[in-house]
């Protein structure tokens, strides 16, 4: 599901500044999950080329300070005009990166990057399955993915952030600590490796490698904001 609204650009917290806008973080997480969960169709791609991504990118630059990652993705989007069939080129890149095996691609599954033993359906997948079950969470995807797929994890994170936005008192503090641990141990622990692996895959466009770098930078920044909230 694509976000139905865009985040409101706010400045990051500095020494007691504005509070974190959790609703905007929910939208950003779901936007990233959408982009990483399936190929862009022609209609979606055209909307992004016409500027639909701009509010998200502006928010990420302003609130999270990851301007270099934002600029890289914006430039990748702008360069898509060079392709006669950009949707087909991006679909091929999506397959090369995310649907290929671990030897030639950069599959977005946490289990592949955990410890010294790389493999699908590892301990990271088991931990995510337990989290999803405990939360009564249903993965909103037409095609089922393992629980440790990056898009599934980001969608789950969005759901937890939505709960945090609505919680109060001890429940809010418990959620904050849990979300911080999830970001640190289940996302930030392996995303840099995924980004590195993506740079070794030859793609027609820099769109998906840039998107992965943006996601890594965002998760690290969000982890810091959650800890200090």
Short mmCIF file of C-alpha atoms in Angstrom, two decimals, residues 20-171:
data_model
loop_
_atom_site.label_atom_id
_atom_site.label_comp_id
_atom_site.label_asym_id
_atom_site.label_seq_id
_atom_site.Cartn_x
_atom_site.Cartn_y
_atom_site.Cartn_z
CA UNK A 20 9.78 13.99 16.64
CA UNK A 21 6.85 13.87 14.22
CA UNK A 22 5.98 10.18 14.56
CA UNK A 23 3.18 10.37 11.99
CA UNK A 24 5.68 11.53 9.37
CA UNK A 25 8.05 8.71 10.31
CA UNK A 26 5.20 6.25 9.76
CA UNK A 27 4.65 7.62 6.26
CA UNK A 28 8.35 7.49 5.42
CA UNK A 29 8.65 3.87 6.58
CA UNK A 30 5.65 2.81 4.52
CA UNK A 31 6.92 4.71 1.49
CA UNK A 32 10.30 2.95 1.68
CA UNK A 33 8.58 -0.41 2.22
CA UNK A 34 6.46 0.16 -0.88
CA UNK A 35 9.46 1.00 -3.06
CA UNK A 36 11.48 -1.97 -1.82
CA UNK A 37 8.62 -4.45 -1.80
CA UNK A 38 7.71 -4.56 -5.48
CA UNK A 39 8.62 -3.16 -8.87
CA UNK A 40 7.36 0.27 -9.82
CA UNK A 41 4.63 0.23 -12.44
CA UNK A 42 4.43 2.87 -15.17
CA UNK A 43 1.84 4.99 -13.35
CA UNK A 44 3.81 5.08 -10.09
CA UNK A 45 7.05 5.83 -11.88
CA UNK A 46 5.46 8.71 -13.75
CA UNK A 47 4.17 10.18 -10.49
CA UNK A 48 7.64 10.02 -8.98
CA UNK A 49 9.16 11.63 -12.05
CA UNK A 50 6.62 14.43 -11.68
CA UNK A 51 7.72 15.11 -8.11
CA UNK A 52 5.63 12.87 -5.85
CA UNK A 53 8.76 11.82 -3.98
CA UNK A 54 9.80 15.42 -3.26
CA UNK A 55 7.95 15.83 0.09
CA UNK A 56 9.49 12.62 1.39
CA UNK A 57 12.98 13.59 0.25
CA UNK A 58 12.64 17.10 1.66
CA UNK A 59 11.54 15.68 5.01
CA UNK A 60 14.44 13.22 5.11
CA UNK A 61 16.91 15.97 4.37
CA UNK A 62 15.42 18.44 6.84
CA UNK A 63 14.46 16.19 9.75
CA UNK A 64 17.18 13.55 9.44
CA UNK A 65 20.07 15.44 7.91
CA UNK A 66 20.88 12.76 5.32
CA UNK A 67 21.20 15.26 2.50
CA UNK A 68 23.83 13.35 0.51
CA UNK A 69 21.63 10.23 0.37
CA UNK A 70 18.61 12.35 -0.56
CA UNK A 71 20.54 14.08 -3.36
CA UNK A 72 21.77 10.77 -4.73
CA UNK A 73 18.26 9.33 -4.99
CA UNK A 74 16.87 12.56 -6.47
CA UNK A 75 19.60 12.51 -9.11
CA UNK A 76 18.88 8.86 -9.90
CA UNK A 77 15.22 9.76 -10.44
CA UNK A 78 16.11 12.70 -12.68
CA UNK A 79 18.40 10.55 -14.83
CA UNK A 80 15.60 8.11 -15.66
CA UNK A 81 14.64 10.41 -18.55
CA UNK A 82 17.72 9.05 -20.33
CA UNK A 83 16.02 5.67 -20.78
CA UNK A 84 13.55 4.94 -23.55
CA UNK A 85 11.72 2.44 -21.33
CA UNK A 86 12.60 3.42 -17.74
CA UNK A 87 10.04 1.11 -16.14
CA UNK A 88 11.55 -1.91 -17.89
CA UNK A 89 15.07 -0.85 -16.94
CA UNK A 90 14.06 -0.47 -13.29
CA UNK A 91 12.26 -3.81 -13.35
CA UNK A 92 15.44 -5.45 -14.63
CA UNK A 93 17.48 -3.74 -11.91
CA UNK A 94 14.97 -4.87 -9.27
CA UNK A 95 15.37 -8.45 -10.46
CA UNK A 96 19.17 -8.25 -10.63
CA UNK A 97 19.41 -6.92 -7.10
CA UNK A 98 16.55 -8.40 -5.14
CA UNK A 99 15.41 -11.54 -6.96
CA UNK A 100 18.80 -13.03 -7.82
CA UNK A 101 20.64 -15.41 -5.53
CA UNK A 102 23.07 -14.23 -2.88
CA UNK A 103 26.10 -14.87 -5.07
CA UNK A 104 25.14 -12.46 -7.85
CA UNK A 105 22.56 -10.12 -6.33
CA UNK A 106 21.75 -8.28 -3.11
CA UNK A 107 18.69 -10.06 -1.71
CA UNK A 108 17.05 -7.91 1.01
CA UNK A 109 16.75 -10.61 3.68
CA UNK A 110 18.29 -10.03 7.10
CA UNK A 111 19.21 -13.70 7.55
CA UNK A 112 21.73 -13.50 4.71
CA UNK A 113 23.83 -10.95 6.56
CA UNK A 114 23.73 -12.33 10.09
CA UNK A 115 26.90 -13.70 11.60
CA UNK A 116 29.28 -15.93 9.67
CA UNK A 117 26.63 -18.27 8.31
CA UNK A 118 24.75 -16.73 5.41
CA UNK A 119 21.50 -18.36 4.36
CA UNK A 120 17.81 -17.81 3.84
CA UNK A 121 15.28 -18.36 6.64
CA UNK A 122 17.86 -17.99 9.38
CA UNK A 123 17.59 -16.79 12.96
CA UNK A 124 16.68 -13.25 11.87
CA UNK A 125 13.64 -14.61 10.06
CA UNK A 126 12.65 -16.59 13.15
CA UNK A 127 12.87 -13.52 15.36
CA UNK A 128 10.76 -11.50 12.93
CA UNK A 129 8.16 -14.26 12.75
CA UNK A 130 7.88 -14.13 16.53
CA UNK A 131 7.52 -10.34 16.45
CA UNK A 132 4.84 -10.47 13.79
CA UNK A 133 2.94 -13.16 15.63
CA UNK A 134 3.13 -11.35 18.98
CA UNK A 135 1.85 -8.16 17.36
CA UNK A 136 -0.96 -9.92 15.51
CA UNK A 137 0.56 -8.44 12.40
CA UNK A 138 -0.51 -9.42 8.88
CA UNK A 139 1.91 -8.70 6.06
CA UNK A 140 0.07 -6.59 3.49
CA UNK A 141 1.52 -8.15 0.32
CA UNK A 142 -0.04 -9.92 -2.61
CA UNK A 143 2.93 -12.26 -2.77
CA UNK A 144 4.10 -13.58 0.58
CA UNK A 145 7.70 -12.85 1.55
CA UNK A 146 9.78 -14.25 4.41
CA UNK A 147 9.43 -12.25 7.60
CA UNK A 148 12.97 -10.86 7.38
CA UNK A 149 12.45 -9.20 3.99
CA UNK A 150 13.42 -5.54 4.34
CA UNK A 151 10.05 -4.31 3.07
CA UNK A 152 8.20 -6.45 5.62
CA UNK A 153 10.45 -5.19 8.41
CA UNK A 154 9.91 -1.56 7.42
CA UNK A 155 6.16 -2.04 7.24
CA UNK A 156 6.23 -3.61 10.69
CA UNK A 157 8.30 -0.68 11.93
CA UNK A 158 5.70 1.72 10.54
CA UNK A 159 2.99 -0.09 12.48
CA UNK A 160 4.99 0.13 15.72
CA UNK A 161 5.69 3.82 15.15
CA UNK A 162 1.98 4.42 14.65
CA UNK A 163 1.34 2.74 17.98
CA UNK A 164 4.04 4.91 19.57
CA UNK A 165 2.39 8.04 18.22
CA UNK A 166 -0.83 7.10 20.00
CA UNK A 167 0.61 5.65 23.24
CA UNK A 168 1.00 7.40 26.59
CA UNK A 169 2.82 6.84 29.86
CA UNK A 170 4.51 3.52 30.56
CA UNK A 171 3.12 1.96 27.38
#
